[in-house]
Amino acid sequence: RLEEENTQLRSKVESQQQELERYTKGEAVNLRAAADDLQRQVVDERTMTKQLRMSLQAAEEREIELQDRLAKVHASTLHDKSELERVHAAAEEQATTAADKTRALQEQVTSLDMALKQM
């Protein structure tokens, strides 16, 4: 009788060990998949951050170019006052638009940098 109970207990222990191994392997697979997903997200975020930084740099260069253009307009000696006012207004509008875009891109870069630091 003890031998039979011993056999039943061993069988139960083996069954539980096998179940635990299956569960552990399944969890390991799930954890690996989650880690792979997070790694892909980090790579995607870094790529996006790099692209935003390049866009920000291009916007800053464009802003400088437009500010130079605006300065040249101010320094010019155009005789036609209405033409000077029209060119000046267009340059200011472009500089304002470029500055707005630069600020928006800077905010996106800052937000992505903070998100990356939290990962």
Short mmCIF file of N, CA, C and O in Angstrom, two decimals:
data_model
loop_
_atom_site.label_atom_id
_atom_site.label_comp_id
_atom_site.label_asym_id
_atom_site.label_seq_id
_atom_site.Cartn_x
_atom_site.Cartn_y
_atom_site.Cartn_z
N ARG A 1 0.82 -1.19 0.00
CA ARG A 1 0.00 0.00 0.00
C ARG A 1 0.86 1.26 0.00
O ARG A 1 0.57 2.21 -0.71
N LEU A 2 1.89 1.28 0.82
CA LEU A 2 2.81 2.42 0.84
C LEU A 2 3.52 2.57 -0.50
O LEU A 2 3.75 3.69 -0.97
N GLU A 3 3.85 1.44 -1.07
CA GLU A 3 4.54 1.48 -2.37
C GLU A 3 3.63 2.07 -3.43
O GLU A 3 4.04 2.87 -4.27
N GLU A 4 2.36 1.72 -3.36
CA GLU A 4 1.38 2.24 -4.31
C GLU A 4 1.20 3.75 -4.11
O GLU A 4 1.16 4.52 -5.08
N GLU A 5 1.11 4.20 -2.86
CA GLU A 5 1.00 5.63 -2.57
C GLU A 5 2.25 6.36 -3.03
O GLU A 5 2.16 7.47 -3.58
N ASN A 6 3.40 5.73 -2.77
CA ASN A 6 4.67 6.32 -3.19
C ASN A 6 4.71 6.47 -4.71
O ASN A 6 5.12 7.52 -5.24
N THR A 7 4.26 5.47 -5.42
CA THR A 7 4.22 5.52 -6.89
C THR A 7 3.27 6.62 -7.37
O THR A 7 3.59 7.38 -8.29
N GLN A 8 2.11 6.72 -6.73
CA GLN A 8 1.15 7.77 -7.09
C GLN A 8 1.71 9.16 -6.83
O GLN A 8 1.55 10.07 -7.65
N LEU A 9 2.38 9.32 -5.68
CA LEU A 9 2.97 10.61 -5.36
C LEU A 9 4.08 10.97 -6.34
O LEU A 9 4.18 12.13 -6.79
N ARG A 10 4.91 10.00 -6.70
CA ARG A 10 5.98 10.26 -7.68
C ARG A 10 5.39 10.64 -9.02
O ARG A 10 5.87 11.55 -9.71
N SER A 11 4.33 9.95 -9.40
CA SER A 11 3.67 10.24 -10.66
C SER A 11 3.10 11.66 -10.64
O SER A 11 3.21 12.41 -11.61
N LYS A 12 2.49 12.02 -9.52
CA LYS A 12 1.92 13.36 -9.38
C LYS A 12 3.02 14.43 -9.42
O LYS A 12 2.89 15.47 -10.07
N VAL A 13 4.14 14.16 -8.73
CA VAL A 13 5.26 15.10 -8.72
C VAL A 13 5.82 15.26 -10.13
O VAL A 13 6.08 16.38 -10.59
N GLU A 14 6.00 14.16 -10.86
CA GLU A 14 6.51 14.23 -12.23
C GLU A 14 5.56 15.03 -13.13
O GLU A 14 5.99 15.84 -13.94
N SER A 15 4.26 14.77 -12.95
CA SER A 15 3.26 15.49 -13.74
C SER A 15 3.33 16.99 -13.45
O SER A 15 3.30 17.82 -14.37
N GLN A 16 3.46 17.34 -12.17
CA GLN A 16 3.54 18.76 -11.81
C GLN A 16 4.84 19.38 -12.32
O GLN A 16 4.85 20.54 -12.75
N GLN A 17 5.93 18.62 -12.28
CA GLN A 17 7.20 19.14 -12.80
C GLN A 17 7.11 19.39 -14.30
O GLN A 17 7.58 20.40 -14.80
N GLN A 18 6.48 18.45 -15.02
CA GLN A 18 6.32 18.63 -16.46
C GLN A 18 5.45 19.85 -16.76
O GLN A 18 5.73 20.63 -17.66
N GLU A 19 4.38 19.99 -15.99
CA GLU A 19 3.50 21.14 -16.17
C GLU A 19 4.25 22.44 -15.89
O GLU A 19 4.13 23.43 -16.62
N LEU A 20 5.06 22.45 -14.83
CA LEU A 20 5.85 23.63 -14.49
C LEU A 20 6.86 23.94 -15.60
O LEU A 20 7.05 25.10 -15.97
N GLU A 21 7.48 22.91 -16.15
CA GLU A 21 8.44 23.12 -17.25
C GLU A 21 7.75 23.70 -18.47
O GLU A 21 8.27 24.63 -19.11
N ARG A 22 6.58 23.18 -18.80
CA ARG A 22 5.83 23.72 -19.96
C ARG A 22 5.46 25.19 -19.72
O ARG A 22 5.60 26.03 -20.58
N TYR A 23 4.99 25.46 -18.52
CA TYR A 23 4.61 26.83 -18.18
C TYR A 23 5.82 27.75 -18.24
O TYR A 23 5.76 28.83 -18.82
N THR A 24 6.93 27.31 -17.67
CA THR A 24 8.15 28.12 -17.66
C THR A 24 8.64 28.38 -19.07
O THR A 24 9.03 29.49 -19.42
N LYS A 25 8.62 27.34 -19.92
CA LYS A 25 9.04 27.53 -21.31
C LYS A 25 8.11 28.51 -22.03
O LYS A 25 8.57 29.36 -22.79
N GLY A 26 6.82 28.38 -21.76
CA GLY A 26 5.86 29.30 -22.39
C GLY A 26 6.09 30.73 -21.94
O GLY A 26 6.05 31.66 -22.75
N GLU A 27 6.34 30.91 -20.66
CA GLU A 27 6.62 32.26 -20.14
C GLU A 27 7.91 32.80 -20.74
O GLU A 27 8.01 33.99 -21.06
N ALA A 28 8.92 31.94 -20.88
CA ALA A 28 10.18 32.39 -21.47
C ALA A 28 9.97 32.85 -22.91
O ALA A 28 10.51 33.89 -23.33
N VAL A 29 9.15 32.11 -23.65
CA VAL A 29 8.85 32.51 -25.04
C VAL A 29 8.12 33.85 -25.04
O VAL A 29 8.44 34.75 -25.83
N ASN A 30 7.15 34.01 -24.14
CA ASN A 30 6.40 35.27 -24.05
C ASN A 30 7.32 36.44 -23.69
O ASN A 30 7.21 37.53 -24.25
N LEU A 31 8.21 36.19 -22.74
CA LEU A 31 9.14 37.25 -22.33
C LEU A 31 10.09 37.62 -23.46
O LEU A 31 10.39 38.80 -23.67
N ARG A 32 10.56 36.61 -24.19
CA ARG A 32 11.45 36.90 -25.34
C ARG A 32 10.71 37.73 -26.39
O ARG A 32 11.25 38.66 -26.97
N ALA A 33 9.46 37.35 -26.66
CA ALA A 33 8.66 38.09 -27.65
C ALA A 33 8.44 39.52 -27.19
O ALA A 33 8.55 40.47 -27.98
N ALA A 34 8.13 39.70 -25.90
CA ALA A 34 7.93 41.06 -25.38
C ALA A 34 9.22 41.87 -25.46
O ALA A 34 9.20 43.05 -25.82
N ALA A 35 10.34 41.22 -25.14
CA ALA A 35 11.64 41.92 -25.23
C ALA A 35 11.95 42.30 -26.68
O ALA A 35 12.44 43.41 -26.94
N ASP A 36 11.66 41.40 -27.60
CA ASP A 36 11.87 41.71 -29.03
C ASP A 36 11.00 42.88 -29.46
O ASP A 36 11.45 43.77 -30.19
N ASP A 37 9.74 42.89 -29.02
CA ASP A 37 8.85 44.01 -29.35
C ASP A 37 9.38 45.33 -28.80
O ASP A 37 9.38 46.35 -29.49
N LEU A 38 9.82 45.30 -27.55
CA LEU A 38 10.37 46.53 -26.95
C LEU A 38 11.62 46.99 -27.69
O LEU A 38 11.81 48.19 -27.91
N GLN A 39 12.46 46.04 -28.07
CA GLN A 39 13.67 46.40 -28.81
C GLN A 39 13.31 47.05 -30.15
O GLN A 39 13.91 48.04 -30.55
N ARG A 40 12.30 46.49 -30.83
CA ARG A 40 11.86 47.09 -32.10
C ARG A 40 11.32 48.50 -31.86
O ARG A 40 11.57 49.41 -32.65
N GLN A 41 10.58 48.67 -30.77
CA GLN A 41 10.04 50.01 -30.46
C GLN A 41 11.17 50.99 -30.20
O GLN A 41 11.12 52.15 -30.66
N VAL A 42 12.19 50.56 -29.47
CA VAL A 42 13.33 51.44 -29.19
C VAL A 42 14.02 51.83 -30.50
O VAL A 42 14.34 53.00 -30.72
N VAL A 43 14.22 50.85 -31.37
CA VAL A 43 14.85 51.14 -32.67
C VAL A 43 13.99 52.11 -33.47
O VAL A 43 14.50 53.08 -34.05
N ASP A 44 12.67 51.87 -33.48
CA ASP A 44 11.76 52.77 -34.20
C ASP A 44 11.81 54.18 -33.63
O ASP A 44 11.84 55.16 -34.37
N GLU A 45 11.80 54.28 -32.29
CA GLU A 45 11.85 55.59 -31.65
C GLU A 45 13.17 56.30 -31.96
O GLU A 45 13.19 57.50 -32.20
N ARG A 46 14.25 55.55 -31.92
CA ARG A 46 15.56 56.17 -32.23
C ARG A 46 15.61 56.64 -33.67
O ARG A 46 16.13 57.72 -33.97
N THR A 47 15.06 55.84 -34.58
CA THR A 47 15.02 56.22 -35.99
C THR A 47 14.18 57.48 -36.16
O THR A 47 14.59 58.42 -36.85
N MET A 48 13.02 57.51 -35.50
CA MET A 48 12.15 58.68 -35.59
C MET A 48 12.83 59.91 -35.00
O MET A 48 12.77 61.00 -35.57
N THR A 49 13.52 59.72 -33.88
CA THR A 49 14.22 60.83 -33.25
C THR A 49 15.31 61.36 -34.19
O THR A 49 15.47 62.58 -34.34
N LYS A 50 16.04 60.45 -34.82
CA LYS A 50 17.09 60.86 -35.75
C LYS A 50 16.49 61.64 -36.92
O LYS A 50 17.02 62.68 -37.31
N GLN A 51 15.36 61.14 -37.46
CA GLN A 51 14.71 61.84 -38.56
C GLN A 51 14.21 63.22 -38.12
O GLN A 51 14.34 64.20 -38.87
N LEU A 52 13.66 63.29 -36.93
CA LEU A 52 13.18 64.58 -36.43
C LEU A 52 14.33 65.55 -36.21
O LEU A 52 14.20 66.75 -36.47
N ARG A 53 15.45 65.03 -35.71
CA ARG A 53 16.62 65.90 -35.53
C ARG A 53 17.11 66.44 -36.87
O ARG A 53 17.49 67.60 -36.97
N MET A 54 17.11 65.57 -37.90
CA MET A 54 17.53 66.03 -39.22
C MET A 54 16.55 67.08 -39.75
O MET A 54 16.96 68.08 -40.34
N SER A 55 15.25 66.84 -39.53
CA SER A 55 14.24 67.82 -39.96
C SER A 55 14.41 69.13 -39.20
O SER A 55 14.28 70.21 -39.78
N LEU A 56 14.70 69.02 -37.90
CA LEU A 56 14.93 70.21 -37.09
C LEU A 56 16.13 70.99 -37.60
O LEU A 56 16.08 72.20 -37.73
N GLN A 57 17.20 70.27 -37.92
CA GLN A 57 18.40 70.93 -38.44
C GLN A 57 18.09 71.64 -39.75
O GLN A 57 18.50 72.78 -39.96
N ALA A 58 17.36 70.96 -40.63
CA ALA A 58 16.99 71.57 -41.91
C ALA A 58 16.11 72.81 -41.68
O ALA A 58 16.29 73.84 -42.34
N ALA A 59 15.19 72.71 -40.72
CA ALA A 59 14.32 73.86 -40.43
C ALA A 59 15.13 75.02 -39.85
O ALA A 59 14.88 76.18 -40.19
N GLU A 60 16.09 74.70 -38.99
CA GLU A 60 16.94 75.75 -38.43
C GLU A 60 17.78 76.42 -39.52
O GLU A 60 17.93 77.64 -39.54
N GLU A 61 18.30 75.61 -40.43
CA GLU A 61 19.07 76.18 -41.55
C GLU A 61 18.19 77.06 -42.42
O GLU A 61 18.60 78.13 -42.86
N ARG A 62 16.97 76.59 -42.66
CA ARG A 62 16.02 77.37 -43.47
C ARG A 62 15.67 78.68 -42.74
O ARG A 62 15.57 79.73 -43.37
N GLU A 63 15.51 78.60 -41.43
CA GLU A 63 15.20 79.80 -40.65
C GLU A 63 16.34 80.81 -40.77
O GLU A 63 16.10 82.01 -40.99
N ILE A 64 17.57 80.33 -40.66
CA ILE A 64 18.74 81.22 -40.79
C ILE A 64 18.77 81.85 -42.19
O ILE A 64 18.99 83.05 -42.35
N GLU A 65 18.53 81.00 -43.19
CA GLU A 65 18.51 81.49 -44.57
C GLU A 65 17.45 82.57 -44.74
O GLU A 65 17.70 83.62 -45.36
N LEU A 66 16.27 82.33 -44.17
CA LEU A 66 15.20 83.31 -44.30
C LEU A 66 15.50 84.59 -43.50
O LEU A 66 15.16 85.69 -43.95
N GLN A 67 16.14 84.43 -42.35
CA GLN A 67 16.52 85.62 -41.59
C GLN A 67 17.57 86.43 -42.35
O GLN A 67 17.52 87.66 -42.36
N ASP A 68 18.52 85.76 -42.99
CA ASP A 68 19.51 86.45 -43.83
C ASP A 68 18.81 87.18 -44.97
O ASP A 68 19.14 88.33 -45.28
N ARG A 69 17.86 86.46 -45.57
CA ARG A 69 17.12 87.06 -46.68
C ARG A 69 16.36 88.30 -46.19
O ARG A 69 16.34 89.34 -46.86
N LEU A 70 15.76 88.19 -45.01
CA LEU A 70 15.04 89.32 -44.43
C LEU A 70 15.99 90.49 -44.16
O LEU A 70 15.66 91.66 -44.45
N ALA A 71 17.17 90.18 -43.65
CA ALA A 71 18.15 91.23 -43.38
C ALA A 71 18.58 91.92 -44.66
O ALA A 71 18.75 93.15 -44.70
N LYS A 72 18.74 91.14 -45.73
CA LYS A 72 19.12 91.74 -47.03
C LYS A 72 18.02 92.64 -47.55
O LYS A 72 18.29 93.70 -48.13
N VAL A 73 16.78 92.22 -47.34
CA VAL A 73 15.65 93.04 -47.78
C VAL A 73 15.66 94.37 -47.04
O VAL A 73 15.48 95.45 -47.64
N HIS A 74 15.91 94.29 -45.71
CA HIS A 74 15.97 95.53 -44.92
C HIS A 74 17.11 96.43 -45.39
O HIS A 74 16.98 97.67 -45.37
N ALA A 75 18.22 95.82 -45.76
CA ALA A 75 19.40 96.60 -46.12
C ALA A 75 19.33 97.13 -47.56
O ALA A 75 20.11 98.01 -47.94
N SER A 76 18.45 96.58 -48.32
CA SER A 76 18.41 97.00 -49.74
C SER A 76 17.91 98.44 -49.89
O SER A 76 17.30 99.01 -49.00
N THR A 77 18.22 98.95 -51.01
CA THR A 77 17.83 100.34 -51.27
C THR A 77 16.81 100.41 -52.40
O THR A 77 16.95 101.21 -53.34
N LEU A 78 15.79 99.56 -52.27
CA LEU A 78 14.76 99.57 -53.30
C LEU A 78 14.05 100.93 -53.29
O LEU A 78 13.72 101.46 -52.23
N HIS A 79 13.82 101.45 -54.45
CA HIS A 79 13.17 102.76 -54.55
C HIS A 79 11.66 102.63 -54.53
O HIS A 79 10.97 103.54 -54.08
N ASP A 80 11.17 101.49 -54.94
CA ASP A 80 9.73 101.31 -54.97
C ASP A 80 9.27 100.83 -53.60
O ASP A 80 9.43 99.69 -53.22
N LYS A 81 8.69 101.73 -52.83
CA LYS A 81 8.30 101.43 -51.45
C LYS A 81 7.29 100.29 -51.38
O LYS A 81 7.38 99.42 -50.51
N SER A 82 6.34 100.24 -52.26
CA SER A 82 5.33 99.18 -52.22
C SER A 82 5.96 97.81 -52.49
O SER A 82 5.58 96.81 -51.86
N GLU A 83 6.92 97.74 -53.39
CA GLU A 83 7.63 96.50 -53.68
C GLU A 83 8.44 96.07 -52.46
O GLU A 83 8.46 94.89 -52.10
N LEU A 84 9.10 97.01 -51.82
CA LEU A 84 9.87 96.71 -50.62
C LEU A 84 8.95 96.17 -49.52
O LEU A 84 9.29 95.18 -48.85
N GLU A 85 7.80 96.76 -49.31
CA GLU A 85 6.87 96.29 -48.29
C GLU A 85 6.34 94.89 -48.60
O GLU A 85 6.21 94.05 -47.70
N ARG A 86 6.07 94.61 -49.86
CA ARG A 86 5.57 93.29 -50.25
C ARG A 86 6.64 92.21 -50.00
O ARG A 86 6.35 91.16 -49.41
N VAL A 87 7.85 92.45 -50.41
CA VAL A 87 8.95 91.49 -50.21
C VAL A 87 9.21 91.29 -48.72
O VAL A 87 9.41 90.17 -48.24
N HIS A 88 9.20 92.37 -47.99
CA HIS A 88 9.44 92.31 -46.55
C HIS A 88 8.37 91.46 -45.86
O HIS A 88 8.68 90.60 -45.02
N ALA A 89 7.12 91.67 -46.20
CA ALA A 89 6.02 90.92 -45.58
C ALA A 89 6.14 89.42 -45.89
O ALA A 89 5.94 88.58 -45.00
N ALA A 90 6.47 89.09 -47.12
CA ALA A 90 6.61 87.68 -47.50
C ALA A 90 7.77 87.03 -46.74
O ALA A 90 7.65 85.89 -46.26
N ALA A 91 8.87 87.73 -46.63
CA ALA A 91 10.04 87.18 -45.92
C ALA A 91 9.72 86.99 -44.43
O ALA A 91 10.10 85.97 -43.83
N GLU A 92 9.01 87.94 -43.84
CA GLU A 92 8.64 87.80 -42.42
C GLU A 92 7.68 86.63 -42.22
O GLU A 92 7.82 85.87 -41.25
N GLU A 93 6.75 86.48 -43.13
CA GLU A 93 5.82 85.36 -43.02
C GLU A 93 6.56 84.03 -43.11
O GLU A 93 6.29 83.10 -42.35
N GLN A 94 7.50 83.94 -44.06
CA GLN A 94 8.28 82.70 -44.19
C GLN A 94 9.14 82.46 -42.96
O GLN A 94 9.27 81.33 -42.50
N ALA A 95 9.74 83.51 -42.43
CA ALA A 95 10.57 83.36 -41.22
C ALA A 95 9.72 82.92 -40.03
O ALA A 95 10.13 82.06 -39.25
N THR A 96 8.53 83.48 -39.91
CA THR A 96 7.62 83.10 -38.82
C THR A 96 7.20 81.64 -38.97
O THR A 96 7.21 80.88 -37.99
N THR A 97 6.84 81.25 -40.18
CA THR A 97 6.45 79.86 -40.43
C THR A 97 7.60 78.92 -40.12
O THR A 97 7.41 77.88 -39.49
N ALA A 98 8.80 79.27 -40.55
CA ALA A 98 9.97 78.42 -40.26
C ALA A 98 10.24 78.34 -38.76
O ALA A 98 10.56 77.27 -38.24
N ALA A 99 10.09 79.45 -38.07
CA ALA A 99 10.31 79.45 -36.61
C ALA A 99 9.27 78.59 -35.91
O ALA A 99 9.59 77.83 -35.00
N ASP A 100 8.01 78.68 -36.36
CA ASP A 100 6.94 77.85 -35.78
C ASP A 100 7.23 76.36 -36.01
O ASP A 100 7.07 75.54 -35.10
N LYS A 101 7.65 76.02 -37.21
CA LYS A 101 7.97 74.62 -37.52
C LYS A 101 9.18 74.16 -36.70
O LYS A 101 9.20 73.03 -36.22
N THR A 102 10.14 75.02 -36.54
CA THR A 102 11.33 74.67 -35.74
C THR A 102 10.93 74.39 -34.30
O THR A 102 11.37 73.41 -33.71
N ARG A 103 10.10 75.23 -33.74
CA ARG A 103 9.65 75.01 -32.36
C ARG A 103 8.87 73.71 -32.24
O ARG A 103 9.06 72.94 -31.29
N ALA A 104 8.00 73.42 -33.19
CA ALA A 104 7.21 72.19 -33.14
C ALA A 104 8.11 70.96 -33.23
O ALA A 104 7.93 69.99 -32.50
N LEU A 105 9.09 71.02 -34.11
CA LEU A 105 10.03 69.90 -34.22
C LEU A 105 10.85 69.75 -32.96
O LEU A 105 11.12 68.63 -32.51
N GLN A 106 11.25 70.86 -32.35
CA GLN A 106 12.04 70.79 -31.11
C GLN A 106 11.21 70.14 -30.00
O GLN A 106 11.73 69.33 -29.23
N GLU A 107 9.91 70.48 -29.94
CA GLU A 107 9.04 69.86 -28.93
C GLU A 107 8.92 68.36 -29.16
O GLU A 107 8.94 67.57 -28.22
N GLN A 108 8.82 67.95 -30.44
CA GLN A 108 8.74 66.51 -30.74
C GLN A 108 10.02 65.79 -30.35
O GLN A 108 9.97 64.70 -29.79
N VAL A 109 11.16 66.40 -30.66
CA VAL A 109 12.45 65.79 -30.29
C VAL A 109 12.56 65.67 -28.78
O VAL A 109 12.95 64.63 -28.25
N THR A 110 12.17 66.71 -28.07
CA THR A 110 12.23 66.67 -26.60
C THR A 110 11.31 65.58 -26.06
O THR A 110 11.69 64.82 -25.18
N SER A 111 10.11 65.47 -26.62
CA SER A 111 9.16 64.45 -26.17
C SER A 111 9.70 63.05 -26.43
O SER A 111 9.61 62.17 -25.58
N LEU A 112 10.29 62.84 -27.60
CA LEU A 112 10.85 61.52 -27.92
C LEU A 112 12.06 61.21 -27.05
O LEU A 112 12.24 60.08 -26.61
N ASP A 113 12.88 62.22 -26.78
CA ASP A 113 14.02 62.01 -25.90
C ASP A 113 13.55 61.56 -24.52
O ASP A 113 14.11 60.64 -23.91
N MET A 114 12.48 62.20 -24.01
CA MET A 114 11.97 61.83 -22.69
C MET A 114 11.40 60.41 -22.74
O MET A 114 11.60 59.63 -21.81
N ALA A 115 10.70 60.06 -23.82
CA ALA A 115 10.14 58.71 -23.94
C ALA A 115 11.25 57.66 -23.99
O ALA A 115 11.13 56.60 -23.38
N LEU A 116 12.34 57.96 -24.70
CA LEU A 116 13.46 57.03 -24.78
C LEU A 116 14.12 56.87 -23.41
O LEU A 116 14.52 55.76 -23.04
N LYS A 117 14.22 57.96 -22.66
CA LYS A 117 14.84 57.87 -21.32
C LYS A 117 13.99 57.03 -20.38
O LYS A 117 14.52 56.41 -19.47
N GLN A 118 12.68 57.01 -20.59
CA GLN A 118 11.80 56.23 -19.73
C GLN A 118 11.85 54.75 -20.06
O GLN A 118 11.49 53.92 -19.25
N MET A 119 12.31 54.40 -21.26
CA MET A 119 12.40 52.99 -21.64
C MET A 119 13.59 52.45 -21.01
O MET A 119 14.20 51.80 -20.61
#
